Amino acid sequence: MRAALIAPSASTAAIPVHVVEQGTAPAVLQALGARAQAFAAASGFDGSAGQLLLLPDADGALSAVLFGVANATEPGFAVGDLARKLPGGDFRLEIAAEAQEEAALAFALGSYRFDRYRTPSTRPAPRLVVGEGVDLDRLGLILDGMALARDLVNTPASDLGPAELCDAALRLFADHGGRAHVIEGEALLAEGFPMVHAVGRASTRAPRLLDAVWGEEGHPRVTLVGKGVVFDTGGLDIKPSSAMALMKKDMGGAAAVLALASMIMAAGLPVRLRVIVPAVENAISGASFRPGDVLASRKGLTVEIGNTDAEGRLILADALALADEEEPEILIDMATLTGAARVALGPDLPPFYTDDEAFAADLAAHATATRDPLWRLPLWRPYESYLESRIADINHINTSGAGFAGSITAALFLSRFVEKARVWAHLDIYGWNPADRPGRPLGGEAQAARALFSLLAARYPRR
C-alpha cells in the first residue's frame, strides 16, 4: 500500500483528478473546455457520487479525470475508490490542501490487494502523487501496520497456525529492536495459563502464548492483548458450516494488535509497549474441552464452561490476568469476540467498553477524527448475575437462558480478570470488510488500530 503513494518530486507528469459533486461538476467541465463538456455529456457524467470520467486529449491520451463524490469540499474516504477504478499511471488530486493527507491515506488503503495465491497481475497500478505538506513517513507506518494485519487475517488457517501467527509477531518485534518469547504446549500449564492450554489442546498444532516487549522500562506502560484463535470450529459445540466459513479471521484481534504495535514502534512513541497474544486453534478431538467442564485460570478463578464456542474470552482471560499483574497505565484488548456485537451494531461499527470516562471520550473523538468508527457500550454491572455458576466461581457465558446482552456479558467476564491496570478497554471488533468500500477492500481489516494509534500518539508524543 505504501507504494501507491509518491512524493511530488518523484513524478513529472501526474494526471489531474478533479474531485467534484453534482453542483460543482458543470463549472469544472466548463473550465476544462468545450471538448470536455461534450465528452461528459456523451458519457452521461453529471458528478454523481462514484462516477468516474476519463477525459482524453486530442490524440486520445488521458489528460484529466473527474470523480464524483457526495461532498467535494470534504471528500473523506470516498477517494479511496479511485485506487481500484483508475488505470495505471501517476495522478494528483485537485482538492484542498487540508484534505490531501486523509485522501492519500484512503487511496493507499484502497490499493491493497491480497495476491499471495493468485497469478501476478500484469496490469499497472495507479499511483497518487501526494500534496505538498503530506507526511509520507507517518502515512507509511500506518499503511505498513494495516497491511500486516490484513495479510494475516486473509491468510487461510492452513498456512497460518498458532506457530505462524507467533512467528509474525516475533519478526515484527525483532525488526524494531524489541524482545519476545513464546510459551508452547504443555509448558502453558507449568507457566500458569490453563485456559489457553485447554482451548488449544485438541488441535494437532500446539497452543502458544506470545509475550513481547519494546521500549524503555521507565516509560509509561501500554499493554495490548489480542485474541489469536487461528481457526474456530466451535469445538464440541460445533458451528454450522455457514458460520465456520470465515473463521480464519478469528485471530483478527491479534492482527489488529500487531498492526497497532507496528505503528507505535515505527513512530518511536515514548512508551514501554507490551504485546500478549494467546494463539490457539479451537479444534475437535478426544482432547477437546467440554460443555460443563470447570477450568482453572491464571487469576485463580474457576470457570464453568457453558459453551465451547465461546473460547476467545477464555484465552483472553489468562492473557489479561498476566498483563494486569504489572499494573500497566493502559491495557487494551482486541478480539473478534461475539456475534452479539454484530447484531447490535453491524460489521462496520465495533463496540468498545471501559469504565474510564476520560479515556472513553478521548477514544470516541479519535475514532471520529480518523474515520475509524467505534461506539461505546456500557459495562452494565447488573448483568453480572447472568454469569453466575452453581459449581464454579463464574460461568463464561450468559446462562440466563434468554441470550440477552451477549457482547456486554463477554466484556463483564473479561473485567473479572483485570484489577490493577489504571485504564482498561475492551474492543469487540469484526475484523473483516464484508464488501468493497472506499479504502476498505473486502477481506481482513484492522478495525480500531488507526483510532487507537491516533490516541496514543497524542497522549505520548515524541520529544
C-alpha atoms as one frame of an Amber mdcrd trajectory, in Angstrom:
protein
   0.000   0.000   0.000   2.895   2.353   0.725   3.961   2.037  -2.938   0.653
   3.582  -4.033   1.852   6.988  -2.792   4.749   9.000  -4.193   6.234  12.375
  -3.352   5.727  15.323  -5.718   9.408  15.266  -6.649   9.121  11.671  -7.897
   6.723  12.391 -10.766   6.946  14.891 -13.595   3.646  14.274 -15.389   0.850
  13.431 -12.972  -2.660  13.468 -14.437  -5.039  15.772 -12.545  -8.082  14.226
 -10.838 -10.848  16.758 -10.253 -12.997  15.707  -7.305 -16.482  17.097  -7.955
 -20.093  16.774  -6.890 -23.227  17.327  -8.922 -23.295  21.002  -8.029 -19.663
  21.726  -8.940 -19.160  19.424 -11.948 -20.541  21.893 -14.557 -18.125  24.651
 -13.538 -15.131  22.293 -13.578 -16.103  20.976 -17.002 -16.571  24.492 -18.323
 -13.060  25.389 -17.187 -11.718  22.310 -18.994 -13.263  23.435 -22.288 -15.938
  22.565 -24.813 -14.417  19.199 -25.732 -14.547  18.072 -22.096 -18.140  19.278
 -21.741 -19.217  17.409 -24.870 -17.435  14.216 -23.811 -19.022  14.350 -20.342
 -22.469  14.856 -21.835 -21.996  11.926 -24.207 -20.786   9.766 -21.335 -23.716
  10.644 -19.056 -21.407  12.117 -16.432 -23.076  14.566 -14.046 -20.848  14.317
 -10.966 -22.966  11.801  -9.058 -21.136  10.048  -6.218 -18.967   7.224  -7.514
 -18.985   8.306 -11.176 -15.626   8.345 -12.955 -14.881  10.189 -16.180 -11.600
   9.684 -18.051 -11.075  12.673 -20.356  -8.944  12.152 -23.468  -6.896  14.832
 -25.172  -6.965  15.473 -28.918  -4.700  12.467 -29.524  -6.762  10.110 -27.361
  -4.342  10.056 -24.420  -5.672  10.517 -20.922  -5.487  14.192 -19.985  -7.679
  14.544 -16.891 -10.084  12.659 -14.637 -13.310  13.717 -12.959 -14.567  11.778
  -9.956 -17.918  12.327  -8.286 -18.326  12.392  -4.507 -21.087  13.440  -2.131
 -19.102  16.388  -0.766 -16.220  17.744  -2.826 -15.086  20.050  -0.016 -14.659
  17.174   2.446 -14.419  14.014   0.318 -13.212  11.919   3.254 -12.577   8.277
   2.363 -14.610   8.461  -0.873 -11.443   8.921  -2.935 -10.272   5.525  -1.720
 -12.415   4.111  -4.527 -10.057   5.637  -7.100  -7.366   3.064  -6.349  -9.424
   0.313  -7.985 -11.071   2.456 -10.691  -8.146   4.349 -12.207  -5.871   2.916
 -14.894  -2.137   2.694 -14.375  -0.212   5.938 -14.172   0.557   8.814 -11.837
  -2.280  11.043 -10.654  -2.715  14.078  -8.424  -5.867  15.149  -6.611  -7.264
  18.604  -7.215  -8.638  19.119  -3.701  -7.978  21.469  -0.791  -4.620  21.156
   0.953  -6.231  20.258   4.277  -7.981  17.251   2.684  -4.870  15.869   0.968
  -3.495  13.674   3.752  -6.741  11.866   4.504  -7.347  11.393   0.797  -3.870
   9.932   0.338  -4.459   7.509   3.206  -7.802   6.423   1.756  -6.282   5.962
  -1.705  -3.440   3.835  -0.359  -5.739   1.727   1.826  -7.940   1.184  -1.217
  -4.959  -0.017  -3.244  -4.484  -3.096  -1.032  -4.662  -6.466  -2.764  -4.150
  -9.882  -1.199  -2.473 -11.733  -4.045  -0.450 -14.401  -2.257  -2.356 -17.204
  -4.004  -3.102 -15.506  -7.332  -1.212 -15.348 -10.597   0.609 -11.994 -10.561
  -1.249  -9.279 -12.438   0.422  -7.543 -15.365  -1.926  -4.559 -15.116  -0.043
  -1.471 -13.956  -1.378   0.065 -10.765  -2.222   3.735 -10.346  -0.081   5.862
  -8.045  -1.057   9.024  -6.244   1.297  11.985  -6.100   0.611  13.379  -2.642
   0.070  17.047  -1.968   2.726  19.321  -0.552   2.900  19.041   3.218   1.584
  15.479   3.395   3.626  13.453   5.908   4.545  10.408   3.829   6.560   8.848
   6.639   3.620   8.940   9.043   1.246   7.590   6.393   3.749   4.884   5.554
   3.984   3.499   9.078   0.178   3.406   9.337  -0.068   1.627   5.992   2.604
  -0.896   6.950   0.685  -1.820  10.093  -2.610  -2.092   8.239  -1.068  -4.260
   5.510   0.421  -6.598   8.113  -2.945  -7.110   9.787  -4.868  -7.530   6.550
  -2.381 -10.096   5.260  -2.583 -12.097   8.488  -6.387 -12.151   8.557  -6.679
 -13.007   4.866  -4.238 -15.924   5.063  -6.020 -19.303   5.277  -5.659 -21.216
   8.515  -3.814 -23.972   6.638  -0.910 -21.534   6.307  -1.434 -19.523   9.487
  -1.472 -21.685  12.577  -0.508 -20.685  16.122   3.191 -21.030  15.262   2.974
 -18.846  12.160   0.981 -16.158  13.975   3.578 -16.014  16.729   6.396 -16.020
  14.168   4.902 -12.926  12.526   4.943 -11.164  15.890   8.491 -12.313  16.622
   9.684 -10.877  13.292   7.889  -7.610  13.918   9.476  -7.078  17.316  12.901
  -8.199  16.098  12.707  -5.649  13.276  12.116  -2.868  15.805  14.653  -3.970
  18.393  12.149  -5.467  20.820  12.306  -8.830  22.518   9.792 -11.627  22.729
   9.323 -15.195  23.823   6.713 -17.868  23.225   5.338 -20.415  25.697   4.206
 -23.554  23.890   2.132 -26.666  24.520   2.369 -28.332  27.906   4.609 -25.539
  29.159   1.482 -23.374  29.304   0.289 -25.418  32.270   3.585 -25.070  34.099
   3.686 -21.311  33.410   0.130 -20.697  34.620  -2.069 -20.485  31.514  -4.515
 -23.365  31.954  -7.348 -21.882  29.887  -5.115 -21.138  26.903  -3.963 -24.743
  27.074  -7.478 -26.149  27.445  -8.826 -24.311  24.400  -5.908 -25.266  22.154
  -5.050 -28.774  23.302  -7.398 -30.598  20.879  -5.516 -29.348  17.825  -2.535
 -31.078  16.257  -0.956 -27.606  16.307   0.106 -26.814  19.861  -1.311 -23.736
  21.599   1.028 -20.864  22.353   1.277 -17.584  24.204   3.448 -14.798  22.809
   4.801 -12.173  25.219   6.746  -9.314  23.604   8.118  -6.007  24.892   9.637
  -2.902  23.323  10.732   0.489  24.619  12.438   1.844  27.699  11.485   0.387
  31.048  10.874   3.784  32.618   8.326   4.890  30.038   4.558   4.594  30.619
   3.416   1.008  30.266   0.999   0.363  27.421  -0.067  -3.269  27.053  -2.012
  -4.770  24.156  -3.704  -8.177  24.255  -5.092  -9.774  21.091  -7.265 -12.839
  20.600  -5.362 -15.256  18.375  -7.779 -18.068  17.509  -6.385 -19.026  14.105
  -9.461 -21.113  13.330 -12.602 -21.735  15.318 -14.691 -24.814  14.682 -16.739
 -24.001  17.758 -15.253 -27.033  19.494 -17.707 -29.710  20.633 -20.456 -27.074
  20.340 -19.575 -27.137  16.665 -20.554 -24.305  14.364 -22.669 -24.906  11.251
 -20.700 -24.687   8.025 -22.127 -21.262   7.183 -20.785 -19.845  10.465 -17.423
 -21.595  10.049 -16.640 -20.245   6.572 -14.952 -17.055   7.833 -13.345 -18.456
  10.949  -9.843 -17.928   9.603 -10.481 -14.336  10.725 -10.954 -15.284  14.382
  -7.401 -14.118  15.028  -8.402 -10.632  13.847  -7.897  -9.208  17.342  -4.288
 -10.386  17.375  -3.780  -8.988  13.873  -5.179  -5.585  14.888  -2.972  -5.534
  17.979   0.098  -6.287  15.866  -0.898  -3.528  13.428  -1.125  -1.076  16.320
   2.158  -2.299  17.786   3.839  -1.839  14.393   2.649   1.768  14.248   3.736
   2.518  17.823   7.233   1.122  17.324   7.767   2.665  13.885   6.689   6.052
  15.253   9.039   5.691  18.226   6.386   6.637  20.779   7.902   7.029  24.273
   6.088   4.072  25.842   7.088   0.724  27.208   4.993  -1.452  24.902   3.968
  -4.996  25.754   2.000  -7.294  23.449   0.455 -10.564  24.602  -1.166 -12.920
  22.100  -2.664 -16.270  23.109  -2.571 -18.252  19.847  -4.692 -21.400  19.533
  -6.818 -23.447  17.183 -10.209 -24.404  18.612 -10.353 -27.874  17.091 -12.213
 -31.100  17.882 -10.670 -34.333  19.105 -10.747 -36.628  22.098  -8.756 -33.967
  23.941 -11.374 -31.233  23.453 -12.634 -29.354  26.474 -16.335 -29.937  27.058
 -19.505 -28.060  27.997 -19.870 -28.386  31.745 -16.149 -28.666  32.411 -14.657
 -26.439  35.112 -11.329 -24.856  34.201  -8.739 -23.275  36.438  -7.461 -19.863
  35.382  -4.303 -17.844  35.902  -6.294 -15.437  38.076  -7.302 -18.235  40.429
 -10.991 -18.089  39.491 -12.650 -21.324  38.439 -14.651 -21.080  35.235 -17.571
 -23.288  34.243 -17.822 -23.901  30.506 -21.248 -23.020  29.205 -20.366 -23.351
  25.522 -17.117 -24.339  23.823 -17.798 -21.842  21.040 -17.107 -19.008  23.478
 -13.434 -19.897  23.625 -11.978 -16.481  22.849 -12.834 -14.974  26.228 -11.165
 -17.932  27.960  -7.763 -17.409  26.357  -8.085 -13.643  26.747  -8.826 -14.046
  30.451  -5.500 -15.790  31.106  -3.657 -13.244  28.954  -5.344 -10.274  30.650
  -4.511 -11.673  34.074  -0.842 -11.809  33.054  -0.950  -8.285  31.634  -2.663
  -6.897  34.725  -0.004  -8.226  37.093   2.436  -5.432  36.254  -0.185  -2.662
  36.616   0.070  -1.039  33.159  -1.035   2.527  32.660  -3.174   1.464  29.702
  -4.348  -2.077  28.980  -6.246  -2.677  25.737  -7.589  -5.962  24.439  -8.971
  -6.534  20.955 -10.950  -9.566  19.852 -13.368 -10.865  17.258 -15.399 -11.951
  20.233 -19.182 -12.030  19.808 -21.831 -12.272  17.141 -23.968 -10.238  19.523
 -21.837  -7.167  18.784 -22.553  -7.573  15.080 -26.272  -7.944  15.724 -26.257
  -4.781  17.837 -24.043  -2.544  15.690 -23.295  -4.360  12.433 -19.894  -5.229
  10.958 -18.632  -1.664  10.437 -19.085  -0.229  13.937 -17.255  -2.151  16.684
 -18.268  -1.564  20.294 -15.750  -0.722  22.987 -16.012  -0.966  26.757 -14.247
   0.919  29.516 -15.059   2.372  32.929 -12.681   5.282  32.376 -14.777   8.252
  31.239 -11.852  10.372  30.050 -10.391   7.528  28.011 -13.810   6.744  26.520
 -14.324  10.336  25.393 -10.798  10.523  24.020 -11.136   7.288  22.057 -14.506
   8.299  20.635 -13.042  11.610  19.451 -10.062   9.959  17.769 -12.312   7.334
  16.154 -14.355  10.110  14.573 -11.303  12.123  13.508  -9.622   9.140  11.834
 -12.809   7.734  10.275 -12.122   4.503  12.156 -15.556   4.217  13.779 -16.207
   2.882  17.285 -19.201   3.060  19.621 -19.114   2.789  23.389 -21.354   0.217
  25.085 -21.767   0.003  28.869 -20.187  -2.386  31.334 -23.637  -2.830  32.879
 -22.804  -4.448  36.215 -26.313  -5.785  36.985 -25.802  -8.226  34.090 -23.021
  -9.937  36.045 -25.786 -12.070  37.535 -26.097 -13.711  34.105 -22.614 -15.199
  34.599 -23.365 -16.989  37.841 -22.400 -20.640  38.169 -23.695 -23.165  40.671
 -20.472 -25.174  40.726 -17.668 -22.689  39.930 -16.731 -19.088  40.638 -18.132
 -17.910  37.310 -19.576 -19.147  34.029 -18.024 -17.670  30.913 -21.302 -17.160
  29.030 -24.767 -15.826  29.763 -26.574 -18.745  31.435 -29.873 -16.948  31.983
 -31.397 -18.814  29.066 -32.606 -15.669  27.359 -29.470 -14.973  25.314 -29.504
 -11.301  26.225 -26.569  -8.841  26.147 -24.021 -11.233  24.657 -21.321  -8.652
  23.966 -21.810  -6.911  27.313 -21.664 -10.134  29.336 -18.491 -11.148  27.471
 -16.925  -7.817  28.443 -18.092  -8.264  32.034 -16.494 -11.703  32.139 -13.182
 -10.257  30.960 -13.411  -7.445  33.501 -13.167 -10.025  36.298  -9.561 -10.652
  35.247  -8.426  -7.001  35.325  -7.938  -5.187  38.643  -4.680  -3.237  38.645
  -4.456  -1.508  35.250  -5.127   2.238  35.504  -7.171   2.153  32.288  -8.645
  -0.948  30.673 -10.544  -1.008  27.387 -12.041  -3.970  25.566 -12.839  -3.775
  21.838 -15.161  -6.348  20.256 -14.220  -5.999  16.578 -15.386  -7.869  13.480
 -12.002  -7.771  11.746 -13.468  -8.077   8.256 -14.911  -5.929   5.493 -17.891
  -7.901   4.146 -17.998  -5.850   0.924 -15.754  -3.484  -1.030 -15.999   0.099
   0.217 -13.753   3.104  -0.476 -10.432   2.496   1.274 -11.744  -0.769   2.714
 -11.490  -3.674   0.261 -13.404  -6.866   1.003 -11.415  -9.010   3.423  -9.426
  -8.667   6.611  -9.366  -5.322   8.395  -7.525  -3.934  11.426 -10.542  -2.159
  12.876  -9.750   0.405  15.596  -5.975   0.251  15.070  -5.785   3.704  13.463
  -8.042   5.293  16.086  -6.008   3.828  18.936  -2.728   4.876  17.351  -4.023
   8.423  16.971  -4.996   8.451  20.651  -1.677   7.044  21.863   0.375   9.345
  19.610  -1.470  12.320  21.105  -1.031  11.104  24.694   2.606  10.144  24.278
   4.114  12.473  21.650   7.698  12.011  20.547  10.011  14.500  22.199
